[in-house]
Amino acid sequence: MSNLEHLLCPLDNSPLTRHERTLICANGHAFDMAKTGYINLLPVQNKHSKDPGDSKAMVQSRRAFLAQGHYDPIVTAIIESMPDALKQRTDLNLLDAGCGEGHYLRQLVALLGVNHQVDATGLDISKWAVAEASKRAKEIDWIVGSNAHLPIESGRFDWVMCAFGFPVFEEFARVLDTSGWLLLVESGPDHLLELRKILYPAVKPFKETYANGIEGFDLQHKSRCTFRFHLPDQDSIGQLLSMTPHIHKAPYSGRQAAQALEQLELTADISLRWYQKQGNE
Ligand SMILES: C[S@@+](CC[C@H](N)C(=O)[O-])C[C@H]1O[C@@H](n2cnc3c(N)ncnc32)[C@H](O)[C@@H]1O
């Protein structure tokens, strides 16, 4: 069962205290847990749209695609690439910032739980994603919230993971403890290259993100995880397309060409970068 501790009121930043299934701050702002156990700490004032983040349909596509296991080597690569400082800890406090429907966090908690006491939190701005995540892993704290204003006490985590998400580095640094680690999981140069060649008249050259570094963090280790996978039918191709930005960016003709494919052999190329928060003793 999740704890939902160390959380802050999204309206006034004061600590939230749990009373059964409600979190309340000293100023009387109250937030009820949903039936499936997640908490919504994204007030209307902090929303830039009525239904922010991934839509219900996108969440369903991602869930259906990830459930087929095509991307499971990413979880293995994350565990293998973990810095020794984290591997050697008995306790791990982990935040998945932009967790989607929680596929990676669930697997990480299961695998890391063999050698560590894991206290895990998944946060996403999409209520659809968090509602889906919270049905599947009751031991994880699931929060609807924004990376832009994490409703979480400072110094709470040893490790923040942001996978294919929308990082807000000041906030990640704030919620990390003094020796905390940030893992960025992003697409590498050849990721889904075969699909991109079908979608676009010309594939854009790859441009590394944060090539000049990230303020407040030191890059300690980077690696790439590459593997091949096969999509056997139009449904799985459609699910993959719907969970990538290409569904919005690619021209109509490219999307039509991709949807007409009967099967597809693809390259996954994932970049894993581990950063340590600066100012460690
Ligand atoms: C490409 S998906 C990745 C989801 C998950 N990390 C995965 O790899 O399966 C990006 C996610 O970021 C979420 N998101 C977008 N803006 C966000 C924000 N400001 N704060 C937290 N999550 C956000 C979306 O709702 C979506 O679930």
Tab-separated table of N, CA, C and O in Angstrom, residues 130-176:
chain	number	residue	atom	x	y	z
A	130	VAL	N	-2.175	8.274	-14.885
A	130	VAL	CA	-2.003	7.931	-13.472
A	130	VAL	C	-3.123	6.988	-13.007
A	130	VAL	O	-2.868	6.048	-12.246
A	131	ALA	N	-4.334	7.218	-13.496
A	131	ALA	CA	-5.435	6.325	-13.120
A	131	ALA	C	-5.120	4.901	-13.573
A	131	ALA	O	-5.320	3.929	-12.828
A	132	GLU	N	-4.582	4.763	-14.771
A	132	GLU	CA	-4.227	3.445	-15.305
A	132	GLU	C	-3.094	2.832	-14.467
A	132	GLU	O	-3.157	1.661	-14.078
A	133	ALA	N	-2.080	3.641	-14.177
A	133	ALA	CA	-0.921	3.152	-13.406
A	133	ALA	C	-1.360	2.648	-12.031
A	133	ALA	O	-0.899	1.608	-11.559
A	134	SER	N	-2.255	3.400	-11.400
A	134	SER	CA	-2.604	3.087	-10.009
A	134	SER	C	-3.417	1.802	-9.882
A	134	SER	O	-3.530	1.251	-8.790
A	135	LYS	N	-3.964	1.320	-10.994
A	135	LYS	CA	-4.714	0.053	-10.933
A	135	LYS	C	-3.760	-1.121	-10.789
A	135	LYS	O	-4.155	-2.201	-10.395
A	136	ARG	N	-2.491	-0.923	-11.186
A	136	ARG	CA	-1.595	-2.060	-11.342
A	136	ARG	C	-0.532	-2.232	-10.275
A	136	ARG	O	0.083	-3.273	-10.211
A	137	ALA	N	-0.253	-1.215	-9.478
A	137	ALA	CA	0.805	-1.377	-8.471
A	137	ALA	C	0.450	-0.536	-7.252
A	137	ALA	O	0.655	0.667	-7.239
A	138	LYS	N	-0.082	-1.195	-6.249
A	138	LYS	CA	-0.585	-0.475	-5.061
A	138	LYS	C	0.555	-0.038	-4.145
A	138	LYS	O	0.361	0.803	-3.272
A	139	GLU	N	1.735	-0.630	-4.301
A	139	GLU	CA	2.845	-0.286	-3.401
A	139	GLU	C	3.534	1.011	-3.822
A	139	GLU	O	4.387	1.537	-3.106
A	140	ILE	N	3.177	1.526	-5.008
A	140	ILE	CA	3.798	2.759	-5.513
A	140	ILE	C	2.863	3.936	-5.238
A	140	ILE	O	1.642	3.806	-5.339
A	141	ASP	N	3.433	5.095	-4.878
A	141	ASP	CA	2.633	6.325	-4.732
A	141	ASP	C	2.401	6.902	-6.119
A	141	ASP	O	3.374	7.205	-6.827
A	142	TRP	N	1.153	7.100	-6.506
A	142	TRP	CA	0.845	7.647	-7.839
A	142	TRP	C	0.209	9.017	-7.671
A	142	TRP	O	-0.762	9.166	-6.920
A	143	ILE	N	0.767	9.996	-8.380
A	143	ILE	CA	0.314	11.382	-8.217
A	143	ILE	C	0.029	12.007	-9.577
A	143	ILE	O	0.848	11.893	-10.499
A	144	VAL	N	-1.113	12.685	-9.692
A	144	VAL	CA	-1.333	13.561	-10.846
A	144	VAL	C	-0.743	14.911	-10.461
A	144	VAL	O	-1.119	15.497	-9.439
A	145	GLY	N	0.231	15.359	-11.228
A	145	GLY	CA	0.902	16.621	-10.909
A	145	GLY	C	1.790	17.003	-12.071
A	145	GLY	O	1.904	16.256	-13.048
A	146	SER	N	2.427	18.155	-11.944
A	146	SER	CA	3.273	18.622	-13.038
A	146	SER	C	4.737	18.677	-12.614
A	146	SER	O	5.045	19.074	-11.482
A	147	ASN	N	5.616	18.306	-13.540
A	147	ASN	CA	7.052	18.457	-13.292
A	147	ASN	C	7.409	19.919	-13.022
A	147	ASN	O	8.420	20.211	-12.399
A	148	ALA	N	6.573	20.832	-13.530
A	148	ALA	CA	6.866	22.262	-13.375
A	148	ALA	C	6.747	22.717	-11.919
A	148	ALA	O	7.404	23.668	-11.512
A	149	HIS	N	5.881	22.052	-11.143
A	149	HIS	CA	5.699	22.388	-9.719
A	149	HIS	C	5.466	21.072	-8.989
A	149	HIS	O	4.315	20.723	-8.708
A	150	LEU	N	6.530	20.347	-8.706
A	150	LEU	CA	6.341	19.038	-8.066
A	150	LEU	C	5.773	19.243	-6.660
A	150	LEU	O	6.380	19.967	-5.854
A	151	PRO	N	4.641	18.625	-6.347
A	151	PRO	CA	4.036	18.831	-5.023
A	151	PRO	C	4.686	17.917	-3.977
A	151	PRO	O	4.004	17.153	-3.282
A	152	ILE	N	6.005	18.027	-3.892
A	152	ILE	CA	6.796	17.068	-3.109
A	152	ILE	C	7.856	17.836	-2.332
A	152	ILE	O	8.464	18.785	-2.847
A	153	GLU	N	8.108	17.390	-1.082
A	153	GLU	CA	9.115	18.057	-0.242
A	153	GLU	C	10.494	18.043	-0.894
A	153	GLU	O	10.850	17.077	-1.580
A	154	SER	N	11.288	19.065	-0.608
A	154	SER	CA	12.658	19.147	-1.132
A	154	SER	C	13.508	18.009	-0.549
A	154	SER	O	13.278	17.573	0.583
A	155	GLY	N	14.474	17.545	-1.346
A	155	GLY	CA	15.438	16.544	-0.865
A	155	GLY	C	14.858	15.174	-0.631
A	155	GLY	O	15.437	14.343	0.072
A	156	ARG	N	13.722	14.867	-1.231
A	156	ARG	CA	12.977	13.640	-0.920
A	156	ARG	C	13.565	12.382	-1.585
A	156	ARG	O	13.403	11.283	-1.097
A	157	PHE	N	14.233	12.551	-2.752
A	157	PHE	CA	14.604	11.372	-3.541
A	157	PHE	C	16.113	11.207	-3.726
A	157	PHE	O	16.854	12.193	-3.756
A	158	ASP	N	16.542	9.938	-3.918
A	158	ASP	CA	17.941	9.635	-4.304
A	158	ASP	C	18.059	9.644	-5.816
A	158	ASP	O	19.145	9.751	-6.365
A	159	TRP	N	16.913	9.406	-6.464
A	159	TRP	CA	16.965	9.149	-7.902
A	159	TRP	C	15.667	9.677	-8.534
A	159	TRP	O	14.579	9.334	-8.073
A	160	VAL	N	15.831	10.539	-9.553
A	160	VAL	CA	14.681	10.964	-10.364
A	160	VAL	C	14.906	10.439	-11.770
A	160	VAL	O	15.985	10.626	-12.344
A	161	MET	N	13.912	9.768	-12.308
A	161	MET	CA	14.000	9.281	-13.690
A	161	MET	C	13.018	10.078	-14.547
A	161	MET	O	11.880	10.312	-14.130
A	162	CYS	N	13.459	10.495	-15.728
A	162	CYS	CA	12.553	11.151	-16.672
A	162	CYS	C	12.725	10.426	-18.003
A	162	CYS	O	13.769	10.555	-18.652
A	163	ALA	N	11.742	9.614	-18.375
A	163	ALA	CA	11.847	8.770	-19.565
A	163	ALA	C	10.926	9.310	-20.649
A	163	ALA	O	9.703	9.327	-20.464
A	164	PHE	N	11.498	9.744	-21.750
A	164	PHE	CA	10.740	10.253	-22.898
A	164	PHE	C	9.749	11.327	-22.429
A	164	PHE	O	8.618	11.390	-22.899
A	165	GLY	N	10.184	12.140	-21.473
A	165	GLY	CA	9.243	13.061	-20.822
A	165	GLY	C	9.594	14.525	-21.023
A	165	GLY	O	10.250	14.896	-22.005
A	166	PHE	N	9.137	15.319	-20.088
A	166	PHE	CA	9.292	16.777	-20.158
A	166	PHE	C	10.011	17.244	-18.897
A	166	PHE	O	9.372	17.602	-17.909
A	167	PRO	N	11.350	17.207	-18.937
A	167	PRO	CA	12.098	17.495	-17.708
A	167	PRO	C	12.040	18.964	-17.303
A	167	PRO	O	12.017	19.842	-18.161
A	168	VAL	N	12.011	19.181	-15.998
A	168	VAL	CA	12.124	20.541	-15.440
A	168	VAL	C	13.255	20.441	-14.405
A	168	VAL	O	13.050	19.990	-13.272
A	169	PHE	N	14.459	20.816	-14.815
A	169	PHE	CA	15.649	20.474	-14.045
A	169	PHE	C	15.716	21.165	-12.680
A	169	PHE	O	16.207	20.585	-11.727
A	170	GLU	N	15.211	22.392	-12.598
A	170	GLU	CA	15.238	23.086	-11.289
A	170	GLU	C	14.419	22.288	-10.272
A	170	GLU	O	14.815	22.143	-9.113
A	171	GLU	N	13.282	21.809	-10.708
A	171	GLU	CA	12.431	21.046	-9.802
A	171	GLU	C	13.051	19.680	-9.474
A	171	GLU	O	12.989	19.219	-8.329
A	172	PHE	N	13.677	19.059	-10.466
A	172	PHE	CA	14.318	17.767	-10.194
A	172	PHE	C	15.439	17.957	-9.168
A	172	PHE	O	15.595	17.162	-8.242
A	173	ALA	N	16.216	19.046	-9.345
A	173	ALA	CA	17.311	19.310	-8.393
A	173	ALA	C	16.740	19.562	-6.996
A	173	ALA	O	17.288	19.104	-5.995
A	174	ARG	N	15.634	20.258	-6.924
A	174	ARG	CA	15.049	20.573	-5.610
A	174	ARG	C	14.624	19.310	-4.860
A	174	ARG	O	14.867	19.183	-3.659
A	175	VAL	N	13.982	18.374	-5.573
A	175	VAL	CA	13.468	17.198	-4.853
A	175	VAL	C	14.528	16.112	-4.661
A	175	VAL	O	14.287	15.131	-3.959
A	176	LEU	N	15.711	16.291	-5.280
A	176	LEU	CA	16.793	15.318	-5.061
A	176	LEU	C	17.553	15.673	-3.792
A	176	LEU	O	17.714	16.850	-3.470
